[in-house]
Short mmCIF file of C-alpha atoms in Angstrom, two decimals:
data_model
loop_
_atom_site.label_atom_id
_atom_site.label_comp_id
_atom_site.label_asym_id
_atom_site.label_seq_id
_atom_site.Cartn_x
_atom_site.Cartn_y
_atom_site.Cartn_z
CA UNK A 83 -3.40 -12.82 -6.80
CA UNK A 84 -1.27 -10.02 -8.32
CA UNK A 85 1.18 -10.34 -11.18
CA UNK A 86 3.37 -7.40 -12.17
CA UNK A 87 4.96 -8.49 -15.43
CA UNK A 88 7.88 -6.63 -17.02
CA UNK A 89 6.53 -3.25 -15.91
CA UNK A 90 8.39 -0.39 -17.58
CA UNK A 91 7.57 3.28 -17.06
CA UNK A 92 9.27 6.47 -18.27
CA UNK A 93 8.11 10.06 -17.94
CA UNK A 94 7.56 12.16 -21.07
CA UNK A 95 10.38 11.91 -23.59
CA UNK A 96 12.94 10.88 -20.99
CA UNK A 97 15.16 7.92 -21.83
CA UNK A 98 15.55 7.19 -18.11
CA UNK A 99 13.22 4.47 -16.89
CA UNK A 100 11.54 5.26 -13.57
CA UNK A 101 10.55 1.58 -13.44
CA UNK A 102 12.65 -0.83 -15.49
CA UNK A 103 11.27 -4.25 -16.48
CA UNK A 104 9.90 -4.97 -13.00
CA UNK A 105 8.27 -8.35 -12.31
CA UNK A 106 6.79 -9.33 -8.93
CA UNK A 107 4.17 -11.89 -7.87
CA UNK A 108 2.02 -11.24 -4.79
CA UNK A 109 0.22 -14.07 -3.04
CA UNK A 110 -3.18 -14.19 -1.36
CA UNK A 111 -3.00 -13.88 2.41
CA UNK A 112 0.37 -12.14 2.61
CA UNK A 113 1.71 -8.75 3.61
CA UNK A 114 4.34 -7.69 1.10
CA UNK A 115 6.77 -4.85 1.78
CA UNK A 116 8.09 -2.63 -0.99
CA UNK A 117 11.49 -1.10 -0.22
CA UNK A 118 13.79 1.31 -2.00
CA UNK A 119 15.65 4.56 -1.46
CA UNK A 120 14.13 7.93 -2.37
CA UNK A 121 13.60 8.10 -6.13
CA UNK A 122 13.95 4.34 -6.57
CA UNK A 123 10.56 4.06 -8.30
CA UNK A 124 8.32 2.88 -5.46
CA UNK A 125 5.57 5.49 -5.78
CA UNK A 126 5.68 5.27 -9.58
CA UNK A 127 5.20 1.51 -9.40
CA UNK A 128 2.32 1.90 -6.97
CA UNK A 129 0.59 4.49 -9.14
CA UNK A 130 0.90 2.14 -12.13
CA UNK A 131 -0.43 -0.72 -10.02
CA UNK A 132 -3.57 1.15 -8.96
CA UNK A 133 -4.22 2.57 -12.43
CA UNK A 134 -3.25 6.22 -11.92
CA UNK A 135 -0.26 6.20 -14.28
CA UNK A 136 -0.12 4.63 -17.74
CA UNK A 137 3.02 2.68 -18.59
CA UNK A 138 4.90 1.88 -21.77
CA UNK A 139 5.58 -1.85 -21.48
CA UNK A 140 4.44 -4.88 -19.51
CA UNK A 141 1.16 -5.46 -17.71
CA UNK A 142 -0.33 -5.83 -14.25
CA UNK A 143 -2.98 -8.43 -13.41
CA UNK A 144 -5.24 -8.25 -10.34
CA UNK A 145 -7.02 -11.58 -9.87
CA UNK A 146 -6.31 -12.26 -13.53
CA UNK A 147 -7.73 -8.91 -14.69
CA UNK A 148 -5.42 -6.60 -16.65
CA UNK A 149 -5.13 -3.05 -15.33
CA UNK A 150 -4.15 -2.01 -18.86
CA UNK A 151 -6.98 -3.55 -20.90
CA UNK A 152 -9.74 -3.72 -18.27
CA UNK A 153 -8.92 -0.98 -15.76
CA UNK A 154 -12.40 -0.51 -14.29
CA UNK A 155 -12.80 -4.17 -13.31
CA UNK A 156 -9.23 -4.36 -12.03
CA UNK A 157 -9.68 -1.26 -9.85
CA UNK A 158 -12.75 -2.80 -8.21
CA UNK A 159 -10.32 -5.28 -6.61
CA UNK A 160 -8.11 -2.55 -5.12
CA UNK A 161 -8.18 -0.33 -2.05
CA UNK A 162 -5.55 2.43 -2.13
CA UNK A 163 -4.13 4.72 0.54
CA UNK A 164 -1.88 7.33 -1.05
CA UNK A 165 1.09 9.02 0.58
CA UNK A 166 -0.55 12.48 0.53
CA UNK A 167 -3.94 11.46 1.99
CA UNK A 168 -5.84 13.78 -0.35
CA UNK A 169 -9.55 13.84 0.45
CA UNK A 170 -12.59 16.04 -0.18
CA UNK A 171 -12.09 18.25 2.84
CA UNK A 172 -15.49 19.98 2.65
CA UNK A 173 -17.21 16.65 3.25
CA UNK A 174 -17.62 15.07 6.65
CA UNK A 175 -15.89 11.79 7.29
CA UNK A 176 -19.19 9.95 6.89
CA UNK A 177 -20.01 11.71 3.61
CA UNK A 178 -16.56 10.91 2.22
CA UNK A 179 -16.70 7.22 3.13
CA UNK A 180 -20.25 6.92 1.77
CA UNK A 181 -19.13 8.59 -1.46
CA UNK A 182 -16.34 6.03 -1.91
CA UNK A 183 -18.77 3.22 -1.06
CA UNK A 184 -21.16 4.46 -3.74
CA UNK A 185 -18.37 4.42 -6.32
CA UNK A 186 -17.82 0.75 -5.54
CA UNK A 187 -21.57 0.07 -5.26
CA UNK A 188 -21.31 -1.27 -1.74
CA UNK A 189 -24.56 -1.95 0.10
CA UNK A 190 -24.99 0.69 2.82
CA UNK A 191 -25.69 -1.89 5.51
CA UNK A 192 -22.26 -3.40 4.81
CA UNK A 193 -20.72 0.08 4.87
CA UNK A 194 -22.12 0.77 8.33
CA UNK A 195 -20.90 -2.55 9.70
CA UNK A 196 -17.35 -2.09 8.37
CA UNK A 197 -17.18 1.56 9.39
CA UNK A 198 -18.33 0.98 12.95
CA UNK A 199 -15.56 -1.54 13.53
CA UNK A 200 -12.82 0.63 12.01
CA UNK A 201 -14.04 3.85 13.63
CA UNK A 202 -13.77 2.18 17.00
CA UNK A 203 -10.29 0.85 16.26
CA UNK A 204 -9.02 4.27 15.15
CA UNK A 205 -11.04 6.25 17.73
CA UNK A 206 -12.78 8.38 15.10
CA UNK A 207 -16.39 7.90 16.24
CA UNK A 208 -16.79 11.47 17.48
CA UNK A 209 -15.11 12.99 14.42
CA UNK A 210 -16.99 10.98 11.78
CA UNK A 211 -19.67 13.64 11.29
CA UNK A 212 -17.29 16.59 11.38
CA UNK A 213 -15.87 18.22 8.21
CA UNK A 214 -12.59 16.60 7.17
CA UNK A 215 -10.98 20.07 6.95
CA UNK A 216 -11.10 20.12 10.77
CA UNK A 217 -9.13 16.84 11.01
CA UNK A 218 -5.48 16.59 11.96
CA UNK A 219 -3.01 14.98 9.53
CA UNK A 220 -3.27 11.67 11.35
CA UNK A 221 -7.07 11.74 11.35
CA UNK A 222 -7.12 12.39 7.60
CA UNK A 223 -4.85 9.40 7.17
CA UNK A 224 -7.20 7.23 9.20
CA UNK A 225 -10.29 8.25 7.22
CA UNK A 226 -8.52 7.35 3.97
CA UNK A 227 -7.77 3.93 5.44
CA UNK A 228 -11.43 3.41 6.33
CA UNK A 229 -12.54 4.54 2.86
CA UNK A 230 -10.00 2.20 1.21
CA UNK A 231 -11.43 -0.79 3.08
CA UNK A 232 -15.12 0.00 2.69
CA UNK A 233 -15.50 -2.39 -0.27
CA UNK A 234 -13.32 -5.11 1.33
CA UNK A 235 -10.72 -5.12 -1.48
CA UNK A 236 -8.76 -8.22 -2.43
CA UNK A 237 -5.66 -6.02 -2.81
CA UNK A 238 -4.94 -3.26 -0.31
CA UNK A 239 -2.16 -0.90 -1.42
CA UNK A 240 -0.60 1.63 0.95
CA UNK A 241 2.13 4.16 0.13
CA UNK A 242 4.16 5.05 3.26
CA UNK A 243 1.14 4.44 5.53
CA UNK A 244 2.82 4.97 8.91
CA UNK A 245 4.15 8.47 8.25
CA UNK A 246 2.62 10.97 10.66
CA UNK A 247 0.78 8.44 12.81
CA UNK A 248 1.17 8.39 16.57
CA UNK A 249 2.38 5.08 18.09
CA UNK A 250 -1.12 3.94 19.06
CA UNK A 251 -2.54 4.60 15.59
CA UNK A 252 0.45 2.95 13.91
CA UNK A 253 -0.06 -0.11 16.09
CA UNK A 254 -3.77 -0.28 15.20
CA UNK A 255 -3.07 0.15 11.48
CA UNK A 256 -0.58 -2.72 11.54
CA UNK A 257 -3.18 -4.80 13.36
CA UNK A 258 -5.78 -4.04 10.65
CA UNK A 259 -3.24 -4.93 7.94
CA UNK A 260 -2.63 -8.31 9.57
CA UNK A 261 -6.36 -8.93 9.88
CA UNK A 262 -6.99 -8.06 6.23
CA UNK A 263 -4.27 -10.46 5.08
CA UNK A 264 -5.52 -13.21 7.40
CA UNK A 265 -8.84 -13.14 5.52
CA UNK A 266 -7.08 -14.23 2.31
CA UNK A 267 -6.43 -10.77 0.92
CA UNK A 268 -3.11 -9.23 -0.12
CA UNK A 269 -1.56 -6.18 1.53
CA UNK A 270 1.14 -4.34 -0.42
CA UNK A 271 2.85 -1.34 1.13
CA UNK A 272 5.92 0.82 0.70
CA UNK A 273 7.97 1.95 3.66
CA UNK A 274 11.32 3.40 4.68
CA UNK A 275 11.09 1.78 8.11
CA UNK A 276 13.05 -1.47 7.83
CA UNK A 277 12.13 -2.69 11.32
CA UNK A 278 8.42 -2.46 10.51
CA UNK A 279 8.86 -4.39 7.26
CA UNK A 280 11.01 -7.01 8.98
CA UNK A 281 8.47 -7.60 11.75
CA UNK A 282 5.21 -7.15 9.83
CA UNK A 283 5.73 -8.62 6.36
CA UNK A 284 5.77 -12.15 5.06
CA UNK A 285 7.93 -11.14 2.10
CA UNK A 286 9.45 -7.96 0.71
CA UNK A 287 11.39 -6.74 -2.28
CA UNK A 288 13.95 -4.02 -2.87
CA UNK A 289 14.16 -1.84 -5.97
CA UNK A 290 16.89 0.62 -6.89
CA UNK A 291 16.79 2.95 -9.89
CA UNK A 292 13.61 1.21 -11.02
CA UNK A 293 15.20 -2.24 -11.11
CA UNK A 294 14.32 -5.17 -8.87
CA UNK A 295 17.24 -6.08 -6.62
CA UNK A 296 15.65 -9.10 -4.97
CA UNK A 297 12.62 -10.66 -3.28
CA UNK A 298 13.07 -11.92 0.27
CA UNK A 299 11.15 -14.21 2.61
CA UNK A 300 11.38 -12.54 6.02
CA UNK A 301 10.96 -15.78 7.97
CA UNK A 302 13.82 -17.35 6.03
CA UNK A 303 16.05 -14.34 6.65
CA UNK A 304 15.42 -14.61 10.41
CA UNK A 305 16.13 -18.34 10.39
CA UNK A 306 19.38 -17.73 8.51
CA UNK A 307 20.34 -14.87 10.84
CA UNK A 308 20.54 -12.41 7.94
CA UNK A 309 19.88 -8.71 8.47
CA UNK A 310 17.38 -6.94 6.21
CA UNK A 311 19.24 -3.70 6.93
CA UNK A 312 22.49 -5.13 5.55
CA UNK A 313 20.73 -6.55 2.48
CA UNK A 314 19.08 -3.18 1.85
CA UNK A 315 22.32 -1.23 2.25
CA UNK A 316 24.12 -3.56 -0.12
CA UNK A 317 21.30 -3.46 -2.68
CA UNK A 318 21.27 0.34 -2.68
CA UNK A 319 25.07 0.61 -2.86
CA UNK A 320 25.59 2.10 0.61
CA UNK A 321 28.00 -0.60 1.75
CA UNK A 322 30.20 -3.23 0.12
CA UNK A 323 30.16 -6.96 0.85
CA UNK A 324 31.82 -7.59 4.19
CA UNK A 325 31.73 -3.95 5.26
CA UNK A 326 30.45 -3.27 8.76
CA UNK A 327 27.25 -1.24 9.22
#
């Protein structure tokens, strides 16, 4: 589904690599967690993945389409929810979602069907025709989620999606993520909340200083009685082998 191959990214003339020779494979039908400490390179990787940032070496393939050589076709496969939830605040929620749908050339009947379901889930029906500038932070986050799913993307990418959501909204978002993956799509998201990753994801990886530290099957970790928290703390250098948490 998604192949990140030897991705390397530096900023400007810096010799420090924000992402250093990163390779990850994402499968259809899975939720994949992306872990790392602050400054580890998570957001940089995500922005390369969705085509916002150029990169010096490597490539990224979405359904076999290169984001480097065929970015427009690759981006058609992607729905993206950023960590800052930037939207056109003068538009209403409906106008914003319709605008995104038009960019992806989605039939309006399909837009209405998908929106109605998601609006009900996130309890945004009454706010849909209000200007986004009147929305709370959480409501803005929800409308970006709806817009990201309007074209039913094969790859759904979310950067810290649970930040600022109340417990009910966080629960509903996780439910939608599971549903999207169950339909054969891939969900890829970054998070600092290890418990969420442990309980929600099929697999996850950890990066530190732009380098991949490991890829982990969460079901296997549970069967082996291994703690994702311990693995993370060891990978990021917080604790030594054998040290108590």
